[in-house]
Amino acid sequence: AVNCLNQNYTYPYFTNCPDETITIDVDAGSNKATINLDLRAMDCKGEPMDVLIAEDELVAGIGEENFRLLTATSSRDDQDNFAQCLFHVRIRDPYPPTFLNCPTDFTEPHPGPVTWTEPIAKDNVGLSIHASSKSVPNSNFEAGEYIIDYWAEDYQGNIGYCSF
């Protein structure tokens, strides 16, 4: 059996430690991102070592909370040494807000005040701008066709729309 006690000892090392920030998207409908990296570490004999990432599920937050410095560590070799890999992760939310109760198109037979139930915006990470519109229920409308728009923005800058 080869051991690592000779004068040419090589400390354990990572073969693919990321040197640039990794972007990981949150899972659909969730505020969590799962880290699924194939990081590889080798011992002094060139044999693969087990790798553990300190956090394998990250929760998206607001602004700088979406950037993390993570540590991956190898198992120990026969000299009790291990490899360490530090890397940056950005958690990204690519999903826009959605609306509950977005009204369907409707016709109001007479000019005057028109009412509707306002839609409610919902987002997997959180809203920076809740449901907004230039029109409000019970506004007076003349005869004609109108489009009522609502929008909401999440902390990643994604915008969701409800139009009727």
PDB file of C-alpha atoms in Angstrom:
ATOM      1  CA  ALA A   1       0.000   0.000   0.000  1.00  0.00           C
ATOM      2  CA  VAL A   2       1.227   3.468  -0.870  1.00  0.00           C
ATOM      3  CA  ASN A   3       1.190   5.998   1.913  1.00  0.00           C
ATOM      4  CA  CYS A   4       1.822   9.719   1.806  1.00  0.00           C
ATOM      5  CA  LEU A   5       4.804   9.867   4.161  1.00  0.00           C
ATOM      6  CA  ASN A   6       7.490  10.383   1.515  1.00  0.00           C
ATOM      7  CA  GLN A   7       9.262  13.669   0.863  1.00  0.00           C
ATOM      8  CA  ASN A   8       7.095  14.428  -2.149  1.00  0.00           C
ATOM      9  CA  TYR A   9       3.917  14.571  -0.083  1.00  0.00           C
ATOM     10  CA  THR A  10       1.078  16.424  -1.812  1.00  0.00           C
ATOM     11  CA  TYR A  11      -1.648  17.881   0.359  1.00  0.00           C
ATOM     12  CA  PRO A  12      -5.245  17.069  -0.562  1.00  0.00           C
ATOM     13  CA  TYR A  13      -6.623  19.464  -3.152  1.00  0.00           C
ATOM     14  CA  PHE A  14      -9.759  20.346  -5.115  1.00  0.00           C
ATOM     15  CA  THR A  15      -9.608  19.796  -8.855  1.00  0.00           C
ATOM     16  CA  ASN A  16     -12.510  22.107  -9.687  1.00  0.00           C
ATOM     17  CA  CYS A  17     -12.998  24.741  -6.973  1.00  0.00           C
ATOM     18  CA  PRO A  18     -14.989  27.562  -8.656  1.00  0.00           C
ATOM     19  CA  ASP A  19     -12.988  30.752  -9.051  1.00  0.00           C
ATOM     20  CA  GLU A  20     -15.955  32.840 -10.199  1.00  0.00           C
ATOM     21  CA  THR A  21     -19.313  33.496  -8.552  1.00  0.00           C
ATOM     22  CA  ILE A  22     -21.813  30.711  -9.204  1.00  0.00           C
ATOM     23  CA  THR A  23     -25.440  31.717  -9.826  1.00  0.00           C
ATOM     24  CA  ILE A  24     -28.090  29.324  -8.554  1.00  0.00           C
ATOM     25  CA  ASP A  25     -31.810  29.854  -9.200  1.00  0.00           C
ATOM     26  CA  VAL A  26     -34.386  29.297  -6.501  1.00  0.00           C
ATOM     27  CA  ASP A  27     -36.586  26.271  -7.066  1.00  0.00           C
ATOM     28  CA  ALA A  28     -39.908  27.054  -8.797  1.00  0.00           C
ATOM     29  CA  GLY A  29     -42.529  28.196  -6.290  1.00  0.00           C
ATOM     30  CA  SER A  30     -39.957  28.328  -3.496  1.00  0.00           C
ATOM     31  CA  ASN A  31     -37.601  30.837  -1.891  1.00  0.00           C
ATOM     32  CA  LYS A  32     -34.896  28.167  -1.578  1.00  0.00           C
ATOM     33  CA  ALA A  33     -32.081  27.240  -3.933  1.00  0.00           C
ATOM     34  CA  THR A  34     -30.518  23.800  -3.846  1.00  0.00           C
ATOM     35  CA  ILE A  35     -26.784  23.561  -4.436  1.00  0.00           C
ATOM     36  CA  ASN A  36     -25.985  20.692  -6.728  1.00  0.00           C
ATOM     37  CA  LEU A  37     -22.272  20.981  -7.541  1.00  0.00           C
ATOM     38  CA  ASP A  38     -19.966  18.151  -8.454  1.00  0.00           C
ATOM     39  CA  LEU A  39     -16.900  19.335  -6.521  1.00  0.00           C
ATOM     40  CA  ARG A  40     -14.009  16.889  -6.572  1.00  0.00           C
ATOM     41  CA  ALA A  41     -11.088  16.587  -4.164  1.00  0.00           C
ATOM     42  CA  MET A  42      -8.053  14.286  -4.433  1.00  0.00           C
ATOM     43  CA  ASP A  43      -5.631  12.945  -1.870  1.00  0.00           C
ATOM     44  CA  CYS A  44      -1.845  12.665  -2.245  1.00  0.00           C
ATOM     45  CA  LYS A  45      -2.253   9.418  -4.195  1.00  0.00           C
ATOM     46  CA  GLY A  46      -4.671  10.974  -6.693  1.00  0.00           C
ATOM     47  CA  GLU A  47      -7.596   9.105  -5.174  1.00  0.00           C
ATOM     48  CA  PRO A  48     -10.991  10.826  -4.874  1.00  0.00           C
ATOM     49  CA  MET A  49     -12.034  12.080  -1.454  1.00  0.00           C
ATOM     50  CA  ASP A  50     -15.490  12.694  -0.025  1.00  0.00           C
ATOM     51  CA  VAL A  51     -16.633  16.340  -0.231  1.00  0.00           C
ATOM     52  CA  LEU A  52     -19.029  18.151   2.079  1.00  0.00           C
ATOM     53  CA  ILE A  53     -20.516  21.590   1.359  1.00  0.00           C
ATOM     54  CA  ALA A  54     -21.396  23.412   4.573  1.00  0.00           C
ATOM     55  CA  GLU A  55     -24.819  24.501   3.258  1.00  0.00           C
ATOM     56  CA  ASP A  56     -26.629  22.648   0.496  1.00  0.00           C
ATOM     57  CA  GLU A  57     -29.854  24.679   0.558  1.00  0.00           C
ATOM     58  CA  LEU A  58     -29.879  28.469   0.564  1.00  0.00           C
ATOM     59  CA  VAL A  59     -32.798  30.812   1.223  1.00  0.00           C
ATOM     60  CA  ALA A  60     -33.164  33.839  -1.044  1.00  0.00           C
ATOM     61  CA  GLY A  61     -33.328  37.183   0.672  1.00  0.00           C
ATOM     62  CA  ILE A  62     -33.165  40.856  -0.180  1.00  0.00           C
ATOM     63  CA  GLY A  63     -30.164  42.496  -1.880  1.00  0.00           C
ATOM     64  CA  GLU A  64     -26.823  41.450  -0.388  1.00  0.00           C
ATOM     65  CA  GLU A  65     -28.530  38.565   1.427  1.00  0.00           C
ATOM     66  CA  ASN A  66     -28.501  36.818  -1.962  1.00  0.00           C
ATOM     67  CA  PHE A  67     -24.711  36.502  -1.987  1.00  0.00           C
ATOM     68  CA  ARG A  68     -22.950  33.891   0.134  1.00  0.00           C
ATOM     69  CA  LEU A  69     -19.402  32.700   0.674  1.00  0.00           C
ATOM     70  CA  LEU A  70     -19.547  28.929   1.036  1.00  0.00           C
ATOM     71  CA  THR A  71     -16.993  26.379   2.133  1.00  0.00           C
ATOM     72  CA  ALA A  72     -16.543  22.879   0.781  1.00  0.00           C
ATOM     73  CA  THR A  73     -14.262  20.527   2.711  1.00  0.00           C
ATOM     74  CA  SER A  74     -12.812  17.162   1.782  1.00  0.00           C
ATOM     75  CA  SER A  75     -12.539  14.198   4.070  1.00  0.00           C
ATOM     76  CA  ARG A  76      -9.170  13.747   5.832  1.00  0.00           C
ATOM     77  CA  ASP A  77      -6.297  11.793   4.285  1.00  0.00           C
ATOM     78  CA  ASP A  78      -4.049   9.325   6.117  1.00  0.00           C
ATOM     79  CA  GLN A  79      -1.972  12.275   7.417  1.00  0.00           C
ATOM     80  CA  ASP A  80      -5.115  13.899   8.851  1.00  0.00           C
ATOM     81  CA  ASN A  81      -5.025  16.717   6.271  1.00  0.00           C
ATOM     82  CA  PHE A  82      -7.977  17.924   4.211  1.00  0.00           C
ATOM     83  CA  ALA A  83      -8.657  20.228   1.291  1.00  0.00           C
ATOM     84  CA  GLN A  84     -10.807  23.320   1.500  1.00  0.00           C
ATOM     85  CA  CYS A  85     -12.606  25.213  -1.262  1.00  0.00           C
ATOM     86  CA  LEU A  86     -14.124  28.671  -0.720  1.00  0.00           C
ATOM     87  CA  PHE A  87     -16.484  29.982  -3.372  1.00  0.00           C
ATOM     88  CA  HIS A  88     -19.143  32.659  -3.862  1.00  0.00           C
ATOM     89  CA  VAL A  89     -22.768  31.908  -4.686  1.00  0.00           C
ATOM     90  CA  ARG A  90     -25.468  34.280  -5.902  1.00  0.00           C
ATOM     91  CA  ILE A  91     -29.039  33.144  -5.295  1.00  0.00           C
ATOM     92  CA  ARG A  92     -31.319  34.359  -8.077  1.00  0.00           C
ATOM     93  CA  ASP A  93     -35.103  34.469  -8.300  1.00  0.00           C
ATOM     94  CA  PRO A  94     -36.092  34.383 -12.010  1.00  0.00           C
ATOM     95  CA  TYR A  95     -39.828  34.103 -11.269  1.00  0.00           C
ATOM     96  CA  PRO A  96     -42.114  37.169 -11.444  1.00  0.00           C
ATOM     97  CA  PRO A  97     -44.907  37.785  -8.956  1.00  0.00           C
ATOM     98  CA  THR A  98     -48.278  36.229  -9.716  1.00  0.00           C
ATOM     99  CA  PHE A  99     -51.761  37.542  -9.005  1.00  0.00           C
ATOM    100  CA  LEU A 100     -54.608  35.915  -7.136  1.00  0.00           C
ATOM    101  CA  ASN A 101     -58.130  36.902  -8.167  1.00  0.00           C
ATOM    102  CA  CYS A 102     -57.146  38.726 -11.352  1.00  0.00           C
ATOM    103  CA  PRO A 103     -60.565  39.763 -12.694  1.00  0.00           C
ATOM    104  CA  THR A 104     -61.669  38.521 -16.081  1.00  0.00           C
ATOM    105  CA  ASP A 105     -62.788  41.003 -18.734  1.00  0.00           C
ATOM    106  CA  PHE A 106     -66.253  42.384 -18.049  1.00  0.00           C
ATOM    107  CA  THR A 107     -68.731  44.857 -19.498  1.00  0.00           C
ATOM    108  CA  GLU A 108     -70.406  47.596 -17.515  1.00  0.00           C
ATOM    109  CA  PRO A 109     -73.603  48.674 -19.330  1.00  0.00           C
ATOM    110  CA  HIS A 110     -73.689  52.319 -18.150  1.00  0.00           C
ATOM    111  CA  PRO A 111     -71.111  55.093 -17.676  1.00  0.00           C
ATOM    112  CA  GLY A 112     -70.293  55.981 -14.080  1.00  0.00           C
ATOM    113  CA  PRO A 113     -68.582  54.258 -11.162  1.00  0.00           C
ATOM    114  CA  VAL A 114     -67.193  50.814 -11.949  1.00  0.00           C
ATOM    115  CA  THR A 115     -66.185  48.411  -9.236  1.00  0.00           C
ATOM    116  CA  TRP A 116     -64.094  45.240  -9.113  1.00  0.00           C
ATOM    117  CA  THR A 117     -62.260  43.194  -6.549  1.00  0.00           C
ATOM    118  CA  GLU A 118     -58.621  44.211  -6.513  1.00  0.00           C
ATOM    119  CA  PRO A 119     -56.188  41.398  -7.314  1.00  0.00           C
ATOM    120  CA  ILE A 120     -53.630  40.325  -4.736  1.00  0.00           C
ATOM    121  CA  ALA A 121     -49.965  39.971  -5.708  1.00  0.00           C
ATOM    122  CA  LYS A 122     -47.951  37.030  -4.403  1.00  0.00           C
ATOM    123  CA  ASP A 123     -44.264  36.150  -4.812  1.00  0.00           C
ATOM    124  CA  ASN A 124     -42.043  33.253  -3.772  1.00  0.00           C
ATOM    125  CA  VAL A 125     -39.360  35.541  -2.271  1.00  0.00           C
ATOM    126  CA  GLY A 126     -41.211  38.754  -1.414  1.00  0.00           C
ATOM    127  CA  LEU A 127     -42.609  41.912  -2.949  1.00  0.00           C
ATOM    128  CA  SER A 128     -40.860  45.270  -3.064  1.00  0.00           C
ATOM    129  CA  ILE A 129     -43.922  46.834  -4.737  1.00  0.00           C
ATOM    130  CA  HIS A 130     -47.299  45.313  -3.917  1.00  0.00           C
ATOM    131  CA  ALA A 131     -50.191  45.368  -6.407  1.00  0.00           C
ATOM    132  CA  SER A 132     -50.310  48.854  -7.955  1.00  0.00           C
ATOM    133  CA  SER A 133     -52.573  50.382 -10.554  1.00  0.00           C
ATOM    134  CA  LYS A 134     -53.449  53.799 -11.976  1.00  0.00           C
ATOM    135  CA  SER A 135     -57.129  52.814 -11.702  1.00  0.00           C
ATOM    136  CA  VAL A 136     -59.031  52.115  -8.516  1.00  0.00           C
ATOM    137  CA  PRO A 137     -62.390  50.451  -7.922  1.00  0.00           C
ATOM    138  CA  ASN A 138     -65.408  52.792  -7.936  1.00  0.00           C
ATOM    139  CA  SER A 139     -63.751  55.182 -10.412  1.00  0.00           C
ATOM    140  CA  ASN A 140     -66.019  56.918 -12.907  1.00  0.00           C
ATOM    141  CA  PHE A 141     -65.646  55.744 -16.482  1.00  0.00           C
ATOM    142  CA  GLU A 142     -67.198  57.244 -19.610  1.00  0.00           C
ATOM    143  CA  ALA A 143     -68.594  54.942 -22.282  1.00  0.00           C
ATOM    144  CA  GLY A 144     -65.786  53.078 -24.040  1.00  0.00           C
ATOM    145  CA  GLU A 145     -63.285  50.305 -23.707  1.00  0.00           C
ATOM    146  CA  TYR A 146     -60.600  50.405 -20.991  1.00  0.00           C
ATOM    147  CA  ILE A 147     -57.745  48.195 -19.912  1.00  0.00           C
ATOM    148  CA  ILE A 148     -57.071  48.088 -16.200  1.00  0.00           C
ATOM    149  CA  ASP A 149     -53.475  47.119 -15.404  1.00  0.00           C
ATOM    150  CA  TYR A 150     -52.041  46.008 -12.072  1.00  0.00           C
ATOM    151  CA  TRP A 151     -48.379  45.253 -11.560  1.00  0.00           C
ATOM    152  CA  ALA A 152     -46.154  44.110  -8.735  1.00  0.00           C
ATOM    153  CA  GLU A 153     -42.376  43.886  -8.423  1.00  0.00           C
ATOM    154  CA  ASP A 154     -40.301  41.467  -6.364  1.00  0.00           C
ATOM    155  CA  TYR A 155     -36.915  42.070  -4.746  1.00  0.00           C
ATOM    156  CA  GLN A 156     -35.084  40.732  -7.801  1.00  0.00           C
ATOM    157  CA  GLY A 157     -36.768  43.270 -10.093  1.00  0.00           C
ATOM    158  CA  ASN A 158     -39.136  40.755 -11.687  1.00  0.00           C
ATOM    159  CA  ILE A 159     -42.493  42.315 -12.585  1.00  0.00           C
ATOM    160  CA  GLY A 160     -45.808  40.481 -12.719  1.00  0.00           C
ATOM    161  CA  TYR A 161     -48.946  41.828 -14.425  1.00  0.00           C
ATOM    162  CA  CYS A 162     -52.701  41.464 -14.174  1.00  0.00           C
ATOM    163  CA  SER A 163     -54.740  43.104 -16.933  1.00  0.00           C
ATOM    164  CA  PHE A 164     -58.454  43.036 -17.584  1.00  0.00           C
TER     165      PHE A 164
END
